[in-house]
Amino acid sequence: MIALRSEITRARLGERPALVGPFLAVPSPMVVEIACATRPDFVCIDMEHGPISPTMAEDMLRAAALWHVPALVRVPGPEAAAIGQALDFGAAGVLVPRVSSADEARAAVAAARFPPDGRRGLGPGRASGYGRGLPEYLRAARGLTVVALQIETVEALDALDAILAVPGIDLAFIGPGDLGVGLAASDRDTTLEAAIDDILTATASARCAAGIFTMTRRDAARYDGRVALAICGSDSTVLTDGFSAAFG
């Protein structure tokens, strides 16, 4: 299991810069290897918006492990089975989308943590060496598994303090796209940037690490000192930019 949790904590405490890595939504271990060869701090395999099957996600995690790059998995949704499966495949942690209440946050944490901190089941998957290293994996996972929750709905803004108070959350990750869509569809008199600022202020007060999505590393720089992790762009945006530069 490749550690990431301690690095997020160090970044939150200012001992190192924010961690930076891409979303990988193209279902291809080859793309994972190409991305990991650039030595990002981590990659995040995107099963929410990418056409990635469980079998493919496991193979993509193998490809990241070849380069010793920690890999998160953004699961398709907050369902416990999807969270447990991604971790059994060997993910360093999960990014859980659309968490809008404290109850949903507690359910996500419970699905990702072994007892007594949660209800995750221990099975003979890839993460445990197919059962050969179950005791060792159990000990390691308790200290290393990252639980990141996406704050990306108007409802999450209303419940933010309660969400951040849930034990076991390592990272509150801001999804500006969906948050912006939700704000535009609401009657709230606030801007997306103001909402992001409020979230970052709340995470700092709660002593919870924060993360955010931006299109580029340059965009992420505006949040220096306020986030521990930034997901910058994706394989599809890099491909689009590259083909546009070559043939557009």
Short mmCIF file of C-alpha atoms in Angstrom, two decimals:
data_model
loop_
_atom_site.label_atom_id
_atom_site.label_comp_id
_atom_site.label_asym_id
_atom_site.label_seq_id
_atom_site.Cartn_x
_atom_site.Cartn_y
_atom_site.Cartn_z
CA MET A 1 0.00 0.00 0.00
CA ILE A 2 1.54 3.32 -1.12
CA ALA A 3 1.26 6.02 1.54
CA LEU A 4 -0.53 9.28 0.83
CA ARG A 5 -2.33 10.14 4.04
CA SER A 6 0.79 11.33 5.88
CA GLU A 7 1.79 13.48 2.91
CA ILE A 8 -1.61 15.20 2.93
CA THR A 9 -1.19 15.93 6.63
CA ARG A 10 2.28 17.35 6.09
CA ALA A 11 1.00 19.58 3.28
CA ARG A 12 -1.87 20.77 5.49
CA LEU A 13 0.58 21.68 8.23
CA GLY A 14 2.74 23.62 5.80
CA GLU A 15 5.70 21.27 5.98
CA ARG A 16 5.59 20.78 2.21
CA PRO A 17 3.75 22.30 -0.79
CA ALA A 18 0.33 21.07 -1.83
CA LEU A 19 0.29 17.69 -3.56
CA VAL A 20 -0.56 17.91 -7.26
CA GLY A 21 -1.82 15.25 -9.66
CA PRO A 22 -4.34 14.64 -12.47
CA PHE A 23 -7.65 12.91 -12.90
CA LEU A 24 -7.31 9.84 -15.13
CA ALA A 25 -10.62 9.04 -16.82
CA VAL A 26 -9.41 7.25 -19.97
CA PRO A 27 -9.77 3.51 -19.32
CA SER A 28 -6.18 2.54 -20.08
CA PRO A 29 -3.26 1.30 -17.96
CA MET A 30 -0.98 2.71 -20.68
CA VAL A 31 -2.28 6.22 -20.02
CA VAL A 32 -1.68 5.68 -16.30
CA GLU A 33 1.94 4.70 -16.97
CA ILE A 34 2.49 7.70 -19.25
CA ALA A 35 1.06 10.02 -16.58
CA CYS A 36 3.00 8.41 -13.74
CA ALA A 37 6.28 8.67 -15.67
CA THR A 38 6.01 12.45 -15.22
CA ARG A 39 6.21 11.85 -11.44
CA PRO A 40 3.04 13.51 -10.14
CA ASP A 41 2.53 13.37 -6.39
CA PHE A 42 -0.48 11.12 -7.00
CA VAL A 43 -3.09 10.28 -9.62
CA CYS A 44 -6.85 10.00 -9.19
CA ILE A 45 -8.61 7.34 -11.25
CA ASP A 46 -12.03 8.73 -12.11
CA MET A 47 -14.80 6.14 -12.05
CA GLU A 48 -17.48 8.81 -11.64
CA HIS A 49 -17.06 10.55 -15.00
CA GLY A 50 -14.82 8.09 -16.83
CA PRO A 51 -16.05 4.87 -18.53
CA ILE A 52 -13.91 2.76 -16.22
CA SER A 53 -15.10 -0.69 -15.19
CA PRO A 54 -14.06 -2.27 -11.90
CA THR A 55 -11.71 -4.65 -13.73
CA MET A 56 -10.11 -1.77 -15.59
CA ALA A 57 -9.77 0.28 -12.40
CA GLU A 58 -7.81 -2.58 -10.81
CA ASP A 59 -5.49 -2.77 -13.81
CA MET A 60 -4.98 1.01 -13.72
CA LEU A 61 -4.04 0.76 -10.04
CA ARG A 62 -1.48 -1.91 -10.96
CA ALA A 63 0.01 0.45 -13.54
CA ALA A 64 0.34 3.26 -10.99
CA ALA A 65 1.97 0.85 -8.52
CA LEU A 66 4.65 0.00 -11.08
CA TRP A 67 5.78 3.64 -10.82
CA HIS A 68 5.26 3.81 -7.04
CA VAL A 69 2.76 6.64 -7.49
CA PRO A 70 -0.12 6.72 -4.97
CA ALA A 71 -3.50 6.37 -6.66
CA LEU A 72 -6.82 7.58 -5.33
CA VAL A 73 -10.04 6.36 -6.88
CA ARG A 74 -12.98 8.67 -7.33
CA VAL A 75 -15.78 6.15 -6.89
CA PRO A 76 -18.98 6.40 -8.96
CA GLY A 77 -21.01 7.44 -5.92
CA PRO A 78 -21.22 7.18 -2.15
CA GLU A 79 -22.33 3.55 -2.09
CA ALA A 80 -20.46 1.38 0.42
CA ALA A 81 -19.83 -1.44 -2.06
CA ALA A 82 -18.04 0.86 -4.52
CA ILE A 83 -15.89 2.36 -1.77
CA GLY A 84 -14.85 -1.01 -0.36
CA GLN A 85 -14.16 -2.46 -3.78
CA ALA A 86 -11.82 0.39 -4.79
CA LEU A 87 -9.85 -0.05 -1.59
CA ASP A 88 -9.72 -3.83 -2.00
CA PHE A 89 -8.21 -3.22 -5.45
CA GLY A 90 -5.33 -1.37 -3.77
CA ALA A 91 -6.27 2.31 -3.93
CA ALA A 92 -4.44 4.57 -1.50
CA GLY A 93 -7.81 6.12 -0.75
CA VAL A 94 -11.17 7.11 -2.13
CA LEU A 95 -12.65 10.39 -3.29
CA VAL A 96 -16.38 10.22 -2.63
CA PRO A 97 -18.56 12.54 -4.73
CA ARG A 98 -21.75 14.40 -3.83
CA VAL A 99 -21.50 14.27 -0.04
CA SER A 100 -24.15 16.72 1.14
CA SER A 101 -24.84 15.89 4.79
CA ALA A 102 -23.18 14.68 7.95
CA ASP A 103 -25.06 11.39 7.67
CA GLU A 104 -23.67 10.83 4.17
CA ALA A 105 -20.19 11.71 5.43
CA ARG A 106 -20.47 9.22 8.29
CA ALA A 107 -21.65 6.52 5.88
CA ALA A 108 -18.69 7.14 3.55
CA VAL A 109 -16.21 7.01 6.42
CA ALA A 110 -17.81 3.82 7.76
CA ALA A 111 -17.52 2.17 4.34
CA ALA A 112 -13.82 3.04 4.07
CA ARG A 113 -12.67 2.27 7.61
CA PHE A 114 -12.26 -1.09 9.31
CA PRO A 115 -13.82 -1.67 12.74
CA PRO A 116 -13.86 -0.12 15.27
CA ASP A 117 -13.76 3.07 13.17
CA GLY A 118 -16.11 1.81 10.47
CA ARG A 119 -17.82 -1.18 8.89
CA ARG A 120 -15.56 -2.10 5.99
CA GLY A 121 -15.18 -5.82 5.43
CA LEU A 122 -11.77 -7.47 5.23
CA GLY A 123 -11.35 -9.70 2.20
CA PRO A 124 -8.64 -11.46 0.17
CA GLY A 125 -8.32 -8.88 -2.60
CA ARG A 126 -5.30 -7.38 -4.32
CA ALA A 127 -4.66 -4.91 -1.48
CA SER A 128 -4.05 -7.72 0.99
CA GLY A 129 -1.94 -9.83 -1.34
CA TYR A 130 -4.99 -11.96 -2.13
CA GLY A 131 -5.25 -12.96 1.49
CA ARG A 132 -1.60 -13.71 2.20
CA GLY A 133 -1.07 -10.47 4.08
CA LEU A 134 -4.43 -9.83 5.73
CA PRO A 135 -3.13 -8.93 9.23
CA GLU A 136 -0.42 -6.65 7.83
CA TYR A 137 -2.84 -4.95 5.45
CA LEU A 138 -5.37 -4.41 8.21
CA ARG A 139 -2.77 -2.60 10.31
CA ALA A 140 -1.49 -0.56 7.37
CA ALA A 141 -4.91 0.43 6.10
CA ARG A 142 -5.96 1.82 9.46
CA GLY A 143 -3.11 4.30 9.32
CA LEU A 144 -2.79 4.98 5.60
CA THR A 145 -6.20 4.89 3.90
CA VAL A 146 -7.30 8.33 2.69
CA VAL A 147 -10.97 9.26 2.95
CA ALA A 148 -11.69 12.35 0.86
CA LEU A 149 -15.21 13.76 0.50
CA GLN A 150 -16.32 16.09 -2.26
CA ILE A 151 -18.04 19.31 -1.23
CA GLU A 152 -19.87 20.25 -4.41
CA THR A 153 -23.52 20.93 -3.65
CA VAL A 154 -25.49 23.82 -2.17
CA GLU A 155 -26.76 21.41 0.48
CA ALA A 156 -23.17 20.64 1.47
CA LEU A 157 -22.56 24.34 2.07
CA ASP A 158 -25.46 24.42 4.52
CA ALA A 159 -24.20 21.29 6.31
CA LEU A 160 -20.49 22.09 6.06
CA ASP A 161 -19.68 22.47 9.76
CA ALA A 162 -21.52 19.23 10.58
CA ILE A 163 -19.76 17.38 7.75
CA LEU A 164 -16.33 18.56 8.84
CA ALA A 165 -17.06 17.47 12.41
CA VAL A 166 -17.41 13.81 11.34
CA PRO A 167 -14.43 11.79 12.61
CA GLY A 168 -12.31 9.99 10.05
CA ILE A 169 -12.34 12.53 7.21
CA ASP A 170 -8.86 13.22 5.84
CA LEU A 171 -9.72 15.71 3.11
CA ALA A 172 -12.61 17.96 2.11
CA PHE A 173 -12.33 18.30 -1.66
CA ILE A 174 -14.01 21.21 -3.45
CA GLY A 175 -15.66 20.43 -6.78
CA PRO A 176 -16.01 23.88 -8.36
CA GLY A 177 -17.85 22.67 -11.47
CA ASP A 178 -20.89 21.14 -9.80
CA LEU A 179 -20.80 23.69 -7.01
CA GLY A 180 -20.94 26.50 -9.55
CA VAL A 181 -23.84 24.85 -11.40
CA GLY A 182 -25.73 24.41 -8.14
CA LEU A 183 -25.19 28.00 -7.06
CA ALA A 184 -26.31 29.30 -10.45
CA ALA A 185 -29.51 27.27 -10.19
CA SER A 186 -30.23 28.50 -6.67
CA ASP A 187 -31.43 31.84 -5.38
CA ARG A 188 -28.24 32.42 -3.39
CA ASP A 189 -26.63 35.82 -3.56
CA THR A 190 -23.06 34.53 -3.57
CA THR A 191 -20.35 33.84 -6.10
CA LEU A 192 -18.48 30.60 -6.62
CA GLU A 193 -15.23 32.17 -5.44
CA ALA A 194 -16.93 33.44 -2.27
CA ALA A 195 -18.29 29.95 -1.61
CA ILE A 196 -14.84 28.42 -2.14
CA ASP A 197 -13.35 30.94 0.26
CA ASP A 198 -15.98 30.06 2.86
CA ILE A 199 -15.22 26.34 2.49
CA LEU A 200 -11.48 26.88 2.86
CA THR A 201 -12.01 29.05 5.92
CA ALA A 202 -14.23 26.37 7.46
CA THR A 203 -11.76 23.55 6.75
CA ALA A 204 -8.96 25.55 8.35
CA SER A 205 -11.09 26.17 11.46
CA ALA A 206 -11.96 22.47 11.63
CA ARG A 207 -8.29 21.50 11.17
CA CYS A 208 -9.27 19.39 8.16
CA ALA A 209 -7.13 19.27 5.03
CA ALA A 210 -8.70 20.81 1.95
CA GLY A 211 -8.39 19.98 -1.73
CA ILE A 212 -9.66 21.49 -4.95
CA PHE A 213 -9.94 20.82 -8.67
CA THR A 214 -8.42 23.29 -11.11
CA MET A 215 -7.75 23.05 -14.81
CA THR A 216 -4.03 23.81 -14.54
CA ARG A 217 -1.23 23.97 -11.96
CA ARG A 218 -1.11 27.72 -12.55
CA ASP A 219 -4.77 27.97 -11.52
CA ALA A 220 -4.01 25.94 -8.39
CA ALA A 221 -1.36 28.45 -7.32
CA ARG A 222 -4.04 30.91 -6.20
CA TYR A 223 -4.85 28.50 -3.36
CA ASP A 224 -1.28 28.15 -2.12
CA GLY A 225 -1.23 27.76 1.63
CA ARG A 226 -4.94 26.93 1.80
CA VAL A 227 -5.12 23.47 0.21
CA ALA A 228 -3.11 20.32 0.83
CA LEU A 229 -3.98 18.72 -2.49
CA ALA A 230 -4.96 19.92 -5.94
CA ILE A 231 -6.20 17.79 -8.82
CA CYS A 232 -5.15 19.69 -11.93
CA GLY A 233 -6.78 18.79 -15.22
CA SER A 234 -7.15 15.30 -16.58
CA ASP A 235 -5.82 12.95 -19.19
CA SER A 236 -8.60 14.00 -21.55
CA THR A 237 -7.80 17.72 -21.19
CA VAL A 238 -4.10 17.03 -21.78
CA LEU A 239 -4.96 15.02 -24.90
CA THR A 240 -7.32 17.73 -26.12
CA ASP A 241 -4.73 20.45 -25.62
CA GLY A 242 -2.02 18.36 -27.26
CA PHE A 243 -4.05 17.47 -30.34
CA SER A 244 -5.28 21.04 -30.65
CA ALA A 245 -1.71 22.32 -30.56
CA ALA A 246 -0.58 19.75 -33.13
CA PHE A 247 -3.48 19.83 -35.55
CA GLY A 248 -5.88 22.60 -34.56
#
